[in-house]
Amino acid sequence: MTGTTNGVQAQPAERPEAIAVRDLRKSFGSHEVLKGVSMRACEGDVVAIIGGSGSGKSTMLRCINFLETPSGGEITIGGERVEMRPDGSPASRRQIERLRQSLGMVFQSFNLWTHKTVLENLIEVPVHVLKVPRAEAEARARKLLDRVGLAEKEGAYPAFLSGGQQQRAAIARALCMEPRAMLFDEPTSALDPELVGEVLAVIRALADEGRTMILVTHEMKFAREVASHVIYLFNGQIEEEGPPERLFGAPRSERLKQFLKSVA
Amino acid sequence: MSTLELLALQPPGWGGNLLRGLANSIQIAVGAYGLGLAIGTAGAYGKIYGGPVLRDLLEVYTTVVRAVPELILILILYFGLTDLVNQILVEMGRDRIQISGVIAGIAVLGVVQGAYSTEVLRGAILAVPHGQIEAARAMGMPAGMLARRITLPLMLGNAIPGLANLWLIATKDTALLAVVGFSELTLETRQAAGTTKAYFTFFMAAGAIYLAITLLSQWGFARAERWARRGEPAVAAGAR
Ligand SMILES: Nc1ncnc2c1ncn2[C@@H]1O[C@H](COP(=O)(O)OP(=O)(O)OP(=O)(O)O)[C@@H](O)[C@H]1O
Ligand SMILES: [Mg+2]
């Protein structure tokens, strides 16, 4: 994992690249939110993105699966470059849809489909988009629900679950596509404090089994424990990045020092 | 003749005529409602996601249709359209045609229903939580499937009360087609009443039939709404 623009740093036993972002830019109207950020995640990497409110963390994550249309730069998923028009918009809807199927996104507000039961939420995309046989998808879904501790809730509608349960179901839904990588956008920020732990435990287990993940979070302690690489965003740019021990233990930039003090 | 004899299904009773009128009314109401829903779904999506030209055209359509009294619209569309079609046919050197009352009725009321449906469905679609649509998009679901499997089922709960209103209006608007001589329930009733002079009997009978349609529809729509909202906790019983 490296954050340098050219993406080359000495690495023991190079693993295949999962996600690469080069010189990503994004403006909303005249407001430039991302001013050229680059990152690279290899298989098994856990990249944590931290930074103050409005620094562009969500925008960066959402550009990776084109929920936001970048204004410029380059994005590569599993070695496949996303074809972009000169203005940054995707050239091929088909390609975007296919690449999105390989990225499991987890939102701050869960976003489970309220008209479907938990099990139906999990098998929706596998069955209808990926054309996995229903029985196979259900077996896969049940195994995942068991893993996140929701085996009893497969027939429940999301509105009848606690926030923590909904978020765990949402993580299982993303995993049910068997994605190459997971993208988390502040997965615990909407939760009551006592429910944060159960969700972090699930994410930690995913990190431990070697899942590739990009994680936007305000949970500094958690980022320090699970991340293999941390990026500190400030005002749409990478202010500092590195391994978590270094970044949290010996921050170099004044802004990061300030930021860490403010969230401590 | 006694009331029962007047309403008997076989002549000289008029009950059979009334039922035929009812069947015609329902046929037109169902057809117009279905056409209205199709126009409304396309119209709502067009208004939300369409380009500026399409949006403006749809705005003109919904505004004009909702502004002009339905009776006038029916006269314009029925006679105007028949005239237009025939003029075109004559220009092309073909024979004039007689447009069937059922087809014309469905088309005319369908266009009216479509304008109202567009607005009902547009509101319902906009009320769908954006995050749920985004979640489907983020998982690579194609747009058509997303509309069919996520957006439309999610907006149904919001739309059904408005759509139920439109259905009840559709059943009663069929009575307006009497002005173009279409033999639906109201026209049949008037003929029966006029011939027998038993006005009270026949208009009460027609009223009862309309009431029965309404009650049955309300029951059906209530069930549909409960099904559409199956994932939502009941709010009525709560303290909100
Ligand atoms: N759709 C949008 N339209 C206009 N401006 C936007 C939009 N989305 C984000 N922005 C702006 O972009 C900037 C970065 O937003 P972003 O959501 O990426 O921040 P963030 O780092 O995720 O913040 P937070 O920690 O509060 O979630 C903010 O100034 C925000 O107002
Ligand atoms: Mg954010």
Coordinates of C-alpha atoms and ligand atoms in Angstrom, one line a residue:
Chain A
M1 CA 0.0 0.0 0.0
T2 CA 1.3 3.4 -0.9
G3 CA -0.1 6.8 -1.4
T4 CA 2.5 8.3 -3.7
T5 CA 1.2 9.4 -7.0
N6 CA 3.2 6.8 -8.9
G7 CA 2.3 4.2 -6.5
V8 CA 5.7 2.5 -6.3
Q9 CA 7.2 1.7 -3.0
A10 CA 9.3 -1.2 -1.7
Q11 CA 6.8 -3.9 -0.8
P12 CA 7.4 -7.3 0.5
A13 CA 5.7 -9.9 -1.8
E14 CA 3.6 -7.7 -4.0
R15 CA -0.1 -8.6 -3.7
P16 CA -2.5 -7.9 -6.6
E17 CA -3.8 -4.4 -6.7
A18 CA -7.5 -4.0 -5.7
I19 CA -8.3 -0.3 -6.0
A20 CA -6.2 2.5 -7.3
V21 CA -7.1 6.2 -7.5
R22 CA -4.9 8.6 -9.3
D23 CA -5.1 12.4 -9.1
L24 CA -8.8 12.3 -8.4
R25 CA -10.6 15.6 -8.6
K26 CA -14.1 16.5 -7.9
S27 CA -16.0 19.8 -7.9
F28 CA -19.5 20.6 -7.0
G29 CA -20.1 23.7 -9.2
S30 CA -17.3 26.0 -8.5
H31 CA -16.5 24.4 -5.2
E32 CA -13.5 22.1 -5.5
V33 CA -14.0 19.3 -3.0
L34 CA -11.2 17.0 -4.1
K35 CA -8.0 18.6 -5.3
G36 CA -6.1 15.6 -6.7
V37 CA -5.9 12.7 -4.3
S38 CA -4.2 9.4 -5.0
M39 CA -4.3 6.1 -3.2
R40 CA -3.7 2.4 -3.8
A41 CA -5.1 -0.6 -2.0
C42 CA -3.8 -4.1 -2.6
E43 CA -5.7 -7.2 -1.8
G44 CA -6.0 -7.5 1.9
D45 CA -5.2 -3.9 2.7
V46 CA -7.4 -2.0 5.0
V47 CA -7.2 1.7 4.2
A48 CA -8.7 4.1 6.7
I49 CA -9.6 7.6 5.6
I50 CA -9.8 10.2 8.4
G51 CA -10.3 13.9 8.4
G52 CA -12.5 16.7 9.6
S53 CA -16.1 17.3 8.6
G54 CA -16.3 18.5 5.0
S55 CA -12.7 17.4 4.1
G56 CA -14.0 15.2 1.3
K57 CA -13.8 11.7 2.8
S58 CA -17.3 10.7 1.7
T59 CA -16.8 12.3 -1.7
M60 CA -13.6 10.4 -2.3
L61 CA -15.2 7.1 -1.3
R62 CA -18.2 7.7 -3.4
C63 CA -16.1 8.6 -6.4
I64 CA -14.6 5.1 -6.3
N65 CA -17.8 3.5 -7.3
F66 CA -19.1 6.5 -9.2
L67 CA -21.9 7.4 -6.9
E68 CA -20.3 10.8 -7.5
T69 CA -19.0 11.5 -10.9
P70 CA -15.3 12.6 -10.7
S71 CA -14.3 15.8 -12.4
G72 CA -10.9 14.3 -13.3
G73 CA -8.3 11.7 -12.5
E74 CA -8.2 7.9 -12.9
I75 CA -9.7 5.0 -11.1
T76 CA -8.7 1.4 -11.4
I77 CA -10.6 -1.5 -9.9
G78 CA -9.0 -4.9 -9.9
G79 CA -6.6 -3.8 -12.6
E80 CA -9.4 -2.6 -14.8
R81 CA -9.4 1.1 -15.6
V82 CA -12.7 2.9 -15.5
E83 CA -13.3 4.4 -18.9
M84 CA -14.0 8.1 -18.4
R85 CA -15.0 10.8 -20.7
P86 CA -12.8 14.0 -20.7
D87 CA -15.3 15.6 -18.2
G88 CA -14.8 12.6 -15.8
S89 CA -18.2 11.0 -16.4
P90 CA -18.2 7.3 -17.0
A91 CA -18.1 6.3 -20.6
S92 CA -19.8 2.9 -20.2
R93 CA -22.7 2.4 -17.9
R94 CA -22.3 -1.4 -18.3
Q95 CA -18.7 -1.2 -17.0
I96 CA -19.7 0.9 -14.0
E97 CA -22.5 -1.5 -13.1
R98 CA -20.2 -4.5 -13.4
L99 CA -17.4 -2.8 -11.3
R100 CA -20.0 -1.7 -8.7
Q101 CA -20.9 -5.4 -8.3
S102 CA -17.4 -6.0 -7.1
L103 CA -17.5 -3.3 -4.5
G104 CA -19.6 -3.7 -1.4
M105 CA -20.7 -0.4 -0.1
V106 CA -21.9 0.2 3.4
F107 CA -23.5 3.5 4.2
Q108 CA -23.8 5.6 7.4
S109 CA -27.6 5.3 7.3
F110 CA -27.7 1.5 6.5
N111 CA -30.1 2.0 3.5
L112 CA -31.7 -1.5 3.7
W113 CA -34.7 -1.8 1.5
T114 CA -37.6 -1.4 3.8
H115 CA -40.1 -3.4 1.7
K116 CA -37.9 -6.6 1.8
T117 CA -37.1 -8.9 4.7
V118 CA -33.5 -9.2 5.8
L119 CA -33.0 -12.3 3.8
E120 CA -34.7 -10.8 0.7
N121 CA -32.3 -7.8 1.1
L122 CA -29.3 -10.1 1.0
I123 CA -30.3 -12.2 -2.0
E124 CA -31.8 -9.4 -4.1
V125 CA -28.7 -8.5 -6.1
P126 CA -27.1 -12.0 -6.1
V127 CA -30.4 -13.5 -7.5
H128 CA -31.6 -10.8 -9.8
V129 CA -28.5 -9.1 -11.0
L130 CA -25.7 -11.7 -10.6
K131 CA -28.1 -14.5 -11.6
V132 CA -26.9 -16.8 -8.7
P133 CA -29.5 -19.6 -8.3
R134 CA -31.9 -18.7 -5.5
A135 CA -31.2 -21.7 -3.3
E136 CA -27.4 -21.1 -3.5
A137 CA -27.9 -17.4 -2.7
E138 CA -30.1 -18.2 0.2
A139 CA -27.6 -20.6 1.6
R140 CA -24.9 -18.0 1.3
A141 CA -27.1 -15.4 2.9
R142 CA -28.0 -17.5 5.8
K143 CA -24.3 -18.3 6.4
L144 CA -23.5 -14.6 6.4
L145 CA -26.4 -13.7 8.7
D146 CA -25.2 -16.3 11.1
R147 CA -21.7 -14.7 11.0
V148 CA -23.1 -11.3 11.8
G149 CA -25.3 -12.7 14.5
L150 CA -28.6 -12.2 12.8
A151 CA -29.6 -15.8 12.0
E152 CA -32.9 -15.3 13.9
K153 CA -33.8 -12.1 12.0
E154 CA -33.9 -13.4 8.4
G155 CA -37.6 -13.0 8.1
A156 CA -37.8 -9.6 9.8
Y157 CA -38.3 -6.3 8.0
P158 CA -35.5 -3.7 8.6
A159 CA -37.7 -1.2 10.4
F160 CA -38.1 -3.7 13.2
L161 CA -34.4 -4.1 13.8
S162 CA -32.1 -1.9 16.0
G163 CA -29.6 0.4 14.3
G164 CA -26.8 -2.0 15.1
Q165 CA -28.7 -4.9 13.7
Q166 CA -29.6 -3.0 10.6
Q167 CA -26.0 -2.1 10.0
R168 CA -24.8 -5.6 10.5
A169 CA -27.5 -6.8 8.0
A170 CA -26.3 -4.1 5.5
I171 CA -22.8 -5.4 5.9
A172 CA -24.0 -8.9 5.2
R173 CA -25.9 -7.7 2.2
A174 CA -22.8 -6.2 0.7
L175 CA -20.8 -9.4 1.5
C176 CA -23.5 -11.5 -0.2
M177 CA -22.4 -10.2 -3.6
E178 CA -18.9 -11.6 -2.8
P179 CA -17.2 -8.3 -3.6
R180 CA -13.6 -7.8 -4.2
A181 CA -13.5 -5.0 -1.7
M182 CA -15.7 -3.3 0.8
L183 CA -16.2 0.4 1.1
F184 CA -17.5 1.8 4.4
D185 CA -18.6 5.4 4.9
E186 CA -18.8 6.1 8.6
P187 CA -20.6 2.8 9.3
T188 CA -21.1 3.6 13.0
S189 CA -21.8 7.3 13.0
A190 CA -25.6 7.0 13.0
L191 CA -25.6 4.5 15.9
D192 CA -26.2 4.9 19.6
P193 CA -23.0 4.5 21.5
E194 CA -23.9 1.2 22.9
L195 CA -24.5 -0.3 19.5
V196 CA -21.2 0.8 17.9
G197 CA -19.2 -2.1 19.4
E198 CA -21.2 -4.9 17.7
V199 CA -20.8 -3.3 14.3
L200 CA -17.1 -2.6 14.8
A201 CA -16.6 -6.2 15.9
V202 CA -18.1 -7.4 12.5
I203 CA -15.8 -5.1 10.6
R204 CA -12.8 -6.2 12.6
A205 CA -13.5 -9.8 11.8
L206 CA -13.6 -8.9 8.1
A207 CA -10.2 -7.2 8.4
D208 CA -8.8 -10.2 10.2
E209 CA -9.8 -12.6 7.5
G210 CA -7.9 -10.4 5.0
R211 CA -10.7 -8.5 3.3
T212 CA -9.8 -5.5 1.3
M213 CA -11.5 -2.5 2.8
I214 CA -11.6 1.2 2.5
L215 CA -13.0 2.7 5.6
V216 CA -14.0 6.3 6.3
T217 CA -14.3 6.6 10.0
H218 CA -14.3 8.9 13.0
E219 CA -13.3 6.0 15.3
M220 CA -9.6 6.8 15.6
K221 CA -8.9 4.0 18.0
F222 CA -10.6 1.5 15.7
A223 CA -8.7 2.9 12.7
R224 CA -5.5 2.5 14.5
E225 CA -6.2 -1.1 15.3
V226 CA -7.5 -2.5 12.0
A227 CA -6.0 -0.3 9.3
S228 CA -2.9 -1.2 7.4
H229 CA -2.7 2.3 6.0
V230 CA -4.2 5.6 7.1
I231 CA -4.9 8.7 5.0
Y232 CA -5.5 12.0 6.6
L233 CA -7.6 14.3 4.3
F234 CA -7.6 18.0 4.8
N235 CA -9.6 20.3 2.6
G236 CA -9.7 17.9 -0.4
Q237 CA -6.0 16.9 -0.3
I238 CA -4.0 14.2 1.4
E239 CA -2.2 16.1 4.1
E240 CA -0.4 13.1 5.5
E241 CA -0.5 9.3 5.3
G242 CA 1.3 6.3 6.5
P243 CA 1.0 3.2 8.6
P244 CA -1.3 3.7 11.6
E245 CA 1.4 3.4 14.3
R246 CA 3.4 6.2 12.6
L247 CA 0.4 8.4 11.7
F248 CA -1.2 8.3 15.1
G249 CA 2.0 7.8 17.1
A250 CA 4.2 10.4 15.5
P251 CA 2.1 12.8 13.3
R252 CA 4.3 15.2 11.4
S253 CA 2.0 17.9 10.1
E254 CA 0.6 20.5 12.4
R255 CA -2.9 20.0 11.0
L256 CA -2.9 16.3 11.8
K257 CA -1.6 16.9 15.3
Q258 CA -4.4 19.4 15.8
F259 CA -7.0 17.1 14.4
L260 CA -5.9 14.2 16.5
K261 CA -6.0 16.4 19.6
S262 CA -9.5 17.6 18.7
V263 CA -10.9 14.1 18.4
A264 CA -9.1 12.6 21.3
Chain B
M1 CA -95.2 -2.6 -12.3
S2 CA -93.7 -3.3 -8.8
T3 CA -90.2 -2.3 -8.0
L4 CA -89.0 -5.9 -8.3
E5 CA -90.7 -6.2 -11.7
L6 CA -89.1 -3.0 -12.9
L7 CA -85.6 -4.2 -11.9
A8 CA -86.1 -7.7 -13.2
L9 CA -83.2 -8.9 -15.4
Q10 CA -85.5 -10.0 -18.2
P11 CA -87.7 -7.6 -20.2
P12 CA -90.1 -6.0 -19.5
G13 CA -87.8 -5.4 -16.4
W14 CA -84.9 -3.1 -16.9
G15 CA -82.3 -4.8 -14.6
G16 CA -80.5 -6.4 -17.5
N17 CA -80.0 -3.0 -19.2
L18 CA -78.6 -1.6 -16.0
L19 CA -76.2 -4.5 -15.6
R20 CA -75.1 -4.1 -19.2
G21 CA -74.5 -0.4 -18.6
L22 CA -72.5 -1.3 -15.4
A23 CA -70.4 -3.8 -17.4
N24 CA -69.6 -1.1 -19.9
S25 CA -68.8 1.5 -17.2
I26 CA -66.5 -0.9 -15.5
Q27 CA -64.8 -1.9 -18.7
I28 CA -64.1 1.7 -19.5
A29 CA -63.1 2.6 -16.0
V30 CA -60.6 -0.3 -15.8
G31 CA -59.2 0.5 -19.3
A32 CA -58.9 4.2 -18.6
Y33 CA -57.4 3.6 -15.2
G34 CA -54.8 1.2 -16.6
L35 CA -54.0 3.5 -19.4
G36 CA -53.8 6.4 -16.9
L37 CA -51.3 4.4 -14.7
A38 CA -49.1 3.7 -17.7
I39 CA -49.1 7.3 -18.8
G40 CA -48.7 8.4 -15.2
T41 CA -45.7 6.1 -14.5
A42 CA -44.0 7.3 -17.7
G43 CA -45.0 10.9 -17.0
A44 CA -43.7 10.8 -13.4
Y45 CA -40.3 9.4 -14.5
G46 CA -40.2 11.8 -17.4
K47 CA -40.8 14.8 -15.0
I48 CA -38.2 13.6 -12.5
Y49 CA -35.4 12.3 -14.8
G50 CA -36.3 13.7 -18.2
G51 CA -34.5 16.5 -20.1
P52 CA -35.8 20.1 -20.0
V53 CA -37.9 19.7 -23.2
L54 CA -39.7 16.5 -22.0
R55 CA -40.3 18.1 -18.6
D56 CA -41.9 21.2 -20.2
L57 CA -44.1 19.1 -22.5
L58 CA -45.3 17.0 -19.5
E59 CA -45.9 20.2 -17.6
V60 CA -48.1 21.5 -20.4
Y61 CA -50.0 18.2 -20.5
T62 CA -50.7 18.0 -16.8
T63 CA -51.6 21.6 -16.5
V64 CA -54.0 21.8 -19.4
V65 CA -55.7 18.5 -18.6
R66 CA -56.2 19.4 -15.0
A67 CA -57.3 23.0 -15.8
V68 CA -60.0 22.2 -18.3
P69 CA -63.3 20.7 -17.1
E70 CA -63.5 17.0 -17.9
L71 CA -66.8 17.3 -19.8
I72 CA -65.2 19.8 -22.2
L73 CA -62.1 17.7 -22.5
I74 CA -64.3 14.7 -23.4
L75 CA -66.2 16.6 -26.0
I76 CA -62.9 18.0 -27.5
L77 CA -61.1 14.8 -27.5
Y78 CA -64.0 12.6 -28.6
F79 CA -65.3 14.8 -31.4
G80 CA -62.0 16.6 -32.1
L81 CA -60.0 13.4 -32.3
T82 CA -62.6 11.5 -34.3
D83 CA -62.7 14.4 -36.7
L84 CA -58.9 14.6 -36.9
V85 CA -58.5 10.9 -37.5
N86 CA -61.1 11.0 -40.3
Q87 CA -59.6 14.1 -41.9
I88 CA -56.3 12.3 -42.1
L89 CA -57.9 9.2 -43.5
V90 CA -59.7 11.2 -46.1
E91 CA -56.5 13.0 -47.1
M92 CA -54.9 9.6 -47.5
G93 CA -57.8 8.6 -49.7
R94 CA -59.2 6.1 -47.3
D95 CA -62.8 5.7 -46.0
R96 CA -64.0 7.5 -42.8
I97 CA -64.2 5.2 -39.8
Q98 CA -66.5 5.1 -36.8
I99 CA -64.4 5.0 -33.7
S100 CA -65.9 2.5 -31.2
G101 CA -67.3 4.1 -28.1
V102 CA -65.4 1.8 -25.8
I103 CA -62.0 2.6 -27.3
A104 CA -62.7 6.3 -27.5
G105 CA -64.0 6.3 -23.9
I106 CA -60.9 4.5 -22.6
A107 CA -58.6 6.8 -24.6
V108 CA -60.3 10.0 -23.5
L109 CA -60.6 9.2 -19.8
G110 CA -57.2 7.5 -19.9
V111 CA -55.6 10.8 -21.0
V112 CA -57.4 12.6 -18.2
Q113 CA -56.4 10.0 -15.6
G114 CA -52.8 10.0 -16.9
A115 CA -52.4 13.7 -16.0
Y116 CA -53.6 13.2 -12.4
S117 CA -51.6 9.9 -12.1
T118 CA -48.5 11.6 -13.2
E119 CA -48.7 14.0 -10.2
V120 CA -49.7 11.3 -7.7
L121 CA -46.8 9.0 -8.8
R122 CA -44.3 11.8 -9.1
G123 CA -44.9 12.8 -5.5
A124 CA -44.8 9.2 -4.3
I125 CA -41.5 8.5 -6.1
L126 CA -39.9 11.7 -4.7
A127 CA -40.9 10.5 -1.2
V128 CA -38.9 7.3 -1.5
P129 CA -35.8 7.6 0.7
H130 CA -32.9 8.4 -1.6
G131 CA -30.5 6.1 0.3
Q132 CA -32.4 3.0 -0.7
I133 CA -32.2 3.9 -4.3
E134 CA -28.5 4.7 -3.9
A135 CA -27.9 1.4 -2.2
A136 CA -29.3 -0.4 -5.3
R137 CA -27.2 1.7 -7.6
A138 CA -24.1 1.1 -5.5
M139 CA -24.6 -2.6 -6.0
G140 CA -24.7 -2.3 -9.8
M141 CA -28.4 -2.8 -10.3
P142 CA -29.4 -1.6 -13.8
A143 CA -31.7 1.4 -13.9
G144 CA -34.8 -0.4 -15.3
M145 CA -34.6 -3.2 -12.7
L146 CA -34.0 -0.6 -10.0
A147 CA -37.2 1.2 -11.0
R148 CA -39.2 -2.1 -11.1
R149 CA -37.8 -3.8 -8.0
I150 CA -36.9 -1.0 -5.7
T151 CA -38.5 2.4 -6.5
L152 CA -41.9 1.4 -7.6
P153 CA -42.6 -1.0 -4.7
L154 CA -41.3 1.5 -2.3
M155 CA -43.4 4.4 -3.6
L156 CA -46.6 2.2 -3.7
G157 CA -47.5 2.8 0.0
N158 CA -47.3 6.6 -0.6
A159 CA -49.2 6.4 -3.9
I160 CA -52.1 4.1 -3.1
P161 CA -54.3 6.6 -1.3
G162 CA -54.1 9.0 -4.2
L163 CA -54.5 6.2 -6.7
A164 CA -57.5 4.9 -4.9
N165 CA -59.1 8.4 -5.3
L166 CA -58.3 8.3 -9.0
W167 CA -60.0 4.9 -9.4
L168 CA -63.2 6.1 -7.7
I169 CA -63.1 9.2 -10.0
A170 CA -62.6 6.9 -13.0
T171 CA -65.7 4.8 -12.2
K172 CA -67.8 7.9 -11.9
D173 CA -66.3 9.8 -14.8
T174 CA -67.6 7.1 -17.1
A175 CA -71.0 8.8 -16.6
L176 CA -69.7 11.8 -18.5
L177 CA -69.5 9.6 -21.6
A178 CA -73.3 9.7 -21.7
V179 CA -72.8 13.0 -23.5
V180 CA -71.3 11.3 -26.5
G181 CA -74.1 8.7 -26.4
F182 CA -72.1 5.9 -24.9
S183 CA -74.5 3.5 -23.1
E184 CA -72.9 3.2 -19.7
L185 CA -74.7 2.8 -16.4
T186 CA -75.9 6.4 -16.1
L187 CA -77.3 6.6 -19.6
E188 CA -79.1 3.2 -19.2
T189 CA -80.5 4.4 -16.0
R190 CA -81.9 7.5 -17.5
Q191 CA -83.5 5.6 -20.4
A192 CA -85.1 3.1 -18.0
A193 CA -86.3 5.9 -15.8
G194 CA -87.6 8.0 -18.7
T195 CA -89.5 5.2 -20.3
T196 CA -91.1 3.8 -17.1
K197 CA -91.4 7.2 -15.3
A198 CA -90.1 5.3 -12.2
Y199 CA -87.3 7.9 -11.6
F200 CA -86.8 7.3 -8.0
T201 CA -86.5 3.5 -8.3
F202 CA -83.9 3.6 -11.0
F203 CA -81.8 6.4 -9.7
M204 CA -81.7 4.8 -6.3
A205 CA -80.7 1.5 -7.9
A206 CA -77.9 3.2 -9.8
G207 CA -76.8 5.0 -6.7
A208 CA -76.7 1.8 -4.8
I209 CA -74.6 0.2 -7.6
Y210 CA -72.1 3.1 -7.5
L211 CA -71.9 2.8 -3.7
A212 CA -71.3 -0.9 -3.9
I213 CA -68.4 -0.3 -6.4
T214 CA -66.9 2.2 -4.0
L215 CA -67.2 0.0 -0.9
L216 CA -65.6 -2.9 -2.7
S217 CA -62.8 -0.7 -4.1
Q218 CA -62.1 0.7 -0.7
W219 CA -61.8 -2.7 0.8
G220 CA -59.4 -3.8 -2.1
F221 CA -57.3 -0.6 -1.9
A222 CA -57.0 -0.9 1.9
R223 CA -55.7 -4.4 1.6
A224 CA -53.3 -3.3 -1.1
E225 CA -52.0 -0.5 1.0
R226 CA -51.5 -2.8 4.0
W227 CA -49.5 -5.1 1.8
A228 CA -47.4 -2.3 0.3
R229 CA -46.6 -1.0 3.7
R230 CA -45.8 -4.5 5.1
G231 CA -42.3 -3.4 6.1
E232 CA -43.4 -0.3 8.0
P233 CA -44.2 -0.4 11.7
A234 CA -47.8 0.7 12.4
V235 CA -47.9 4.4 13.3
A236 CA -51.6 4.7 14.0
A237 CA -51.3 2.7 17.2
G238 CA -48.2 4.5 18.4
A239 CA -47.9 7.7 20.3
R240 CA -46.6 9.8 17.5
Ligands
LIG1 N1 -23.9 16.8 -3.6 C1 -23.2 17.8 -3.2 N2 -23.4 19.0 -3.7 C2 -22.7 20.1 -3.3 N3 -21.7 20.0 -2.4 C3 -21.4 18.8 -1.8 C4 -22.2 17.7 -2.2 N4 -21.7 16.6 -1.5 C5 -20.7 17.1 -0.7 N5 -20.5 18.5 -0.9 C6 -19.6 19.3 -0.3 O1 -18.3 18.7 -0.4 C7 -17.5 18.9 0.8 C8 -17.0 17.5 1.2 O2 -18.1 16.7 1.6 P1 -17.9 15.3 2.1 O3 -19.3 14.7 2.4 O4 -17.0 14.5 1.2 O5 -17.2 15.5 3.5 P2 -16.8 14.5 4.6 O6 -15.3 14.5 4.8 O7 -17.4 13.1 4.3 O8 -17.5 15.1 5.9 P3 -18.2 14.4 7.1 O9 -17.2 13.9 8.0 O10 -19.1 15.5 7.6 O11 -19.1 13.3 6.5 C9 -18.4 19.6 1.8 O12 -18.0 20.9 1.8 C10 -19.8 19.4 1.2 O13 -20.6 20.5 1.6
MG2 MG -19.0 12.0 5.1

